[in-house]
Coordinates of C-alpha atoms in Angstrom, one line a residue:
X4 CA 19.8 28.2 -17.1
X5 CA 18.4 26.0 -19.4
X6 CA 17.1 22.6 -18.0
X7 CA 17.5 19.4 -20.0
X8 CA 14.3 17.3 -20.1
X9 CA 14.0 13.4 -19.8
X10 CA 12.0 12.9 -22.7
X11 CA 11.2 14.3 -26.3
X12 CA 7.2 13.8 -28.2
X13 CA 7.6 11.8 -31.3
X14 CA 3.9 11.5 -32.1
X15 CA 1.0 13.2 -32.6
X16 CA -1.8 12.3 -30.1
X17 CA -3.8 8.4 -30.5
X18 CA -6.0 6.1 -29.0
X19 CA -5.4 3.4 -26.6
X20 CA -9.0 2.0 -25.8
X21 CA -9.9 -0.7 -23.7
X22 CA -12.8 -2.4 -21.8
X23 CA -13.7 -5.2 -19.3
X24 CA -16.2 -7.1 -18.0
X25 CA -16.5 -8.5 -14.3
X26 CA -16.2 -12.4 -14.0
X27 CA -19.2 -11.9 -11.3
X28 CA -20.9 -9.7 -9.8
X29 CA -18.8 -7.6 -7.0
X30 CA -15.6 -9.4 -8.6
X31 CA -12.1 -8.1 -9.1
X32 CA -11.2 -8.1 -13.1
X33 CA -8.4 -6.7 -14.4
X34 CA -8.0 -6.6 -18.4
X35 CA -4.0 -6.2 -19.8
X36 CA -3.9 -3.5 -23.0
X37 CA -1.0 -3.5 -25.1
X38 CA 0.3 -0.5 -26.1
X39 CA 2.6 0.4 -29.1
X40 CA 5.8 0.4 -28.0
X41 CA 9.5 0.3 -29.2
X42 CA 11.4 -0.6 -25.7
X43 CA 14.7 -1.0 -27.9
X44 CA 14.5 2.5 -28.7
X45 CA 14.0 3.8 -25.1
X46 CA 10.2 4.8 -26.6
X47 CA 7.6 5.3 -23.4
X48 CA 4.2 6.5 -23.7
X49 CA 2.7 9.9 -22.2
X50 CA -0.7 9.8 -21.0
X51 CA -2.8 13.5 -22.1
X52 CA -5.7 11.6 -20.8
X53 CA -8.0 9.3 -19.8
X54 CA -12.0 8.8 -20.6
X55 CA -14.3 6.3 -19.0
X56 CA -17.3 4.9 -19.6
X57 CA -19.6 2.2 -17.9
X58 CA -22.4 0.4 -16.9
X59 CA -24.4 2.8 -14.2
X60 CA -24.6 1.1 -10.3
X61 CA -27.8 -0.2 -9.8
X62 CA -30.4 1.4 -7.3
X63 CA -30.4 -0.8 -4.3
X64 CA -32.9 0.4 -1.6
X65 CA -30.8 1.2 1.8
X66 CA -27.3 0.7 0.3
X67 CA -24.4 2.8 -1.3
X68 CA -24.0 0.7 -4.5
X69 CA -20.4 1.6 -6.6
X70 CA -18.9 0.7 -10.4
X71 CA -15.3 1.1 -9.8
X72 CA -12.6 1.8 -13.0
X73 CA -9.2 2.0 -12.7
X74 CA -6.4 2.1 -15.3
X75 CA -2.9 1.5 -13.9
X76 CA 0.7 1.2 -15.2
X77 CA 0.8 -2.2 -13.2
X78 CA -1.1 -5.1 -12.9
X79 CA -2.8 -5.0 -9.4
X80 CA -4.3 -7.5 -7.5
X81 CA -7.3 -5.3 -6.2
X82 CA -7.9 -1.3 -6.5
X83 CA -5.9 1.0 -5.2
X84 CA -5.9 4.4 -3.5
X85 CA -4.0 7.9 -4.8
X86 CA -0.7 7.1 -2.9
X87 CA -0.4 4.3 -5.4
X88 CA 2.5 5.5 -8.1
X89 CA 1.7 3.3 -11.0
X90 CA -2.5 4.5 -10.6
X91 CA -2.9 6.7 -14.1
X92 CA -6.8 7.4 -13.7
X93 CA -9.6 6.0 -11.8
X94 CA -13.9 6.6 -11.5
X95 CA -16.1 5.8 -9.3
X96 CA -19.9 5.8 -10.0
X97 CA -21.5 5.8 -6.3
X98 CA -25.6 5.3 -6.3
X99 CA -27.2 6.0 -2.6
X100 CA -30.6 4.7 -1.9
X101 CA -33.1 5.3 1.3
X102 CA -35.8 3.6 2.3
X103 CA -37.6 4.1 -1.5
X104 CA -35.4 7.1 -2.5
X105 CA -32.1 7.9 -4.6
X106 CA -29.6 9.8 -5.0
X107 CA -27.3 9.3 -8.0
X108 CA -25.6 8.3 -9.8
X109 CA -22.5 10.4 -8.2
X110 CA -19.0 10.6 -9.8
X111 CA -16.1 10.4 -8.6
X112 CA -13.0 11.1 -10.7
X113 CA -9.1 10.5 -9.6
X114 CA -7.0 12.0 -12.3
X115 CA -9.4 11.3 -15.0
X116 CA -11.7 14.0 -16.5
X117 CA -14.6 14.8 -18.9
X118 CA -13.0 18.1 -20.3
X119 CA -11.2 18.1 -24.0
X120 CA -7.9 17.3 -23.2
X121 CA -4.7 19.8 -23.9
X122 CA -1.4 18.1 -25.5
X123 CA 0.1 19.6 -22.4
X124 CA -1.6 17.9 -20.2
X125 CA 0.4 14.9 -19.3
X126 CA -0.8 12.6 -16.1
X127 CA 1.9 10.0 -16.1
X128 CA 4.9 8.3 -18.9
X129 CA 4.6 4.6 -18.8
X130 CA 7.7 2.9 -20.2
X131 CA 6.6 -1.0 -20.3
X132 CA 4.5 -2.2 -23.3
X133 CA 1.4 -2.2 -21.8
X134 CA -1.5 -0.7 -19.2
X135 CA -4.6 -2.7 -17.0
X136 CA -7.6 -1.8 -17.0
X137 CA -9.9 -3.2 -14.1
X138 CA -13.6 -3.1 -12.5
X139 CA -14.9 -3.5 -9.2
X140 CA -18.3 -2.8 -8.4
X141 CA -20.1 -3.3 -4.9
X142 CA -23.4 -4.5 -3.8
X143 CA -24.6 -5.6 -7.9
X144 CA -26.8 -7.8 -8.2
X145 CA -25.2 -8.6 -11.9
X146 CA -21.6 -8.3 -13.7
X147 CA -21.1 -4.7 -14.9
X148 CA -19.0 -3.3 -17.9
X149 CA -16.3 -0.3 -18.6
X150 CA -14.4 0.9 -21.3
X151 CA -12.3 3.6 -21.4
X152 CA -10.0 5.7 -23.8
X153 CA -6.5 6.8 -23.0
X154 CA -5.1 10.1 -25.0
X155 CA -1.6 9.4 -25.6
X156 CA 1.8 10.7 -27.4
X157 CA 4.5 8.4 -28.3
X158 CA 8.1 9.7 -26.7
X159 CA 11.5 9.6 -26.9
X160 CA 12.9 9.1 -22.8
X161 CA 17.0 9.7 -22.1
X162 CA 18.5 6.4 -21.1
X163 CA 18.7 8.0 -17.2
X164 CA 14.2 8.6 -17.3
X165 CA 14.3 5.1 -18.9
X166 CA 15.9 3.1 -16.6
X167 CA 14.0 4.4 -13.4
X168 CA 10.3 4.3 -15.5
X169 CA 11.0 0.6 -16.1
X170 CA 13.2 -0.1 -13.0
X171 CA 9.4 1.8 -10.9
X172 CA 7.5 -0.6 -13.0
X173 CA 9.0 -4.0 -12.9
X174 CA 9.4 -3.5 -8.9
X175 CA 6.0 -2.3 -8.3

C-alpha cells in the first residue's frame, strides 16, 4: 500500500539566519525572522536544521549562570519547555561556579545539533511566513547575543497538511 504524503520538496536546501540581542541583562527578547514564503501556493517551509551560536555565560562565583536560545514557529512571551508544539530548536549554555572554581561552559541542546545536517532530516514544517528567535540568559551581569542558522527546504503541503500547519499556528 502506498501512502500519500502531505507535502512535496521544491527546493534545494538555504539559509534562514538570525540573531538577537537582550534589551538587559537577564531580559526576555524575542526577534521575528521572515522567511520566504508563497502562502497562496500552499508553500511551507521544512526545517533540516538548526545551528546556534552565542555569547558564552559568564563565570559567576557560587551560581549556575545560563545563555538561553530558542527558535519557535510562534511568537512566545517567555521560553518554553519540549511539550511546547511550535518549539523548533533550543540551547542552553549552563556555567557552574564554586567558591573560586568552574565548571563549563555546559551545553544543552533540545532538537538542535552540531553534526552536518542530512536533507532527510526534518525537525518541524512551519506554514506561516515567519520564525522567532529569542534569548534569555540568567544571573549576567551584561546583555548577551545569539545568532543562529536554520537549514531549510522550500515545500509544496496538500491543502488538508495546510490548513492544520496554519490552523496549529495562528491558535498557538
Amino acid at each position: 500500500m502506498i501512502m500519500a504524503k502531505a507535502y512535496k520538496i521544491t527546493s534545494d536546501p538555504f539559509f534562514v539566519n538570525g540573531s538577537v540581542t537582550e534589551t538587559g541583562a537577564n531580559t526576555y527578547t524575542q526577534q521575528e525572522i521572515s522567511l520566504p514564503l508563497d502562502s497562496l501556493n500552499q508553500e511551507g517551509i521544512l526545517v533540516h536544521a538548526v545551528y546556534f551560536e552565542s555569547s558564552s555565560p559568564e563565570l559567576v562565583p557560587g551560581l549556575s549562570s545560563r545563555v538561553n536560545l530558542q527558535v519557535t514557529a510562534t511568537s512566545k512571551a517567555a521560553l518554553v519547555g519540549a511539550n511546547d508544539a511550535n518549539l523548533i530548536a533550543q540551547r542552553t549554555l549552563v556555567t557552574s561556579g564554586g567558591a573560586a572554581e568552574f565548571s563549563g561552559p555546559h551545553v544543552i541542546d533540545f532538537i538542535g545539533q552540531d553534526a552536518p545536517y542530512q536533507e532527510t532530516d526534518n525537525l518541524m514544517i512551519v506554514a506561516t511566513d515567519n520564525v522567532f528567535f529569542a534569548i534569555q540568559c540568567a544571573n549576567q551581569g551584561a546583555a548577551k547575543q545569539g545568532t543562529f542558522r536554520m537549514v531549510c527546504s522550500r515545500v509544496k503541503l496538500d491543502a488538508a497538511a495546510y490548513a492544520a500547519l496554519v490552523t496549529n499556528e495562528l491558535t498557538s
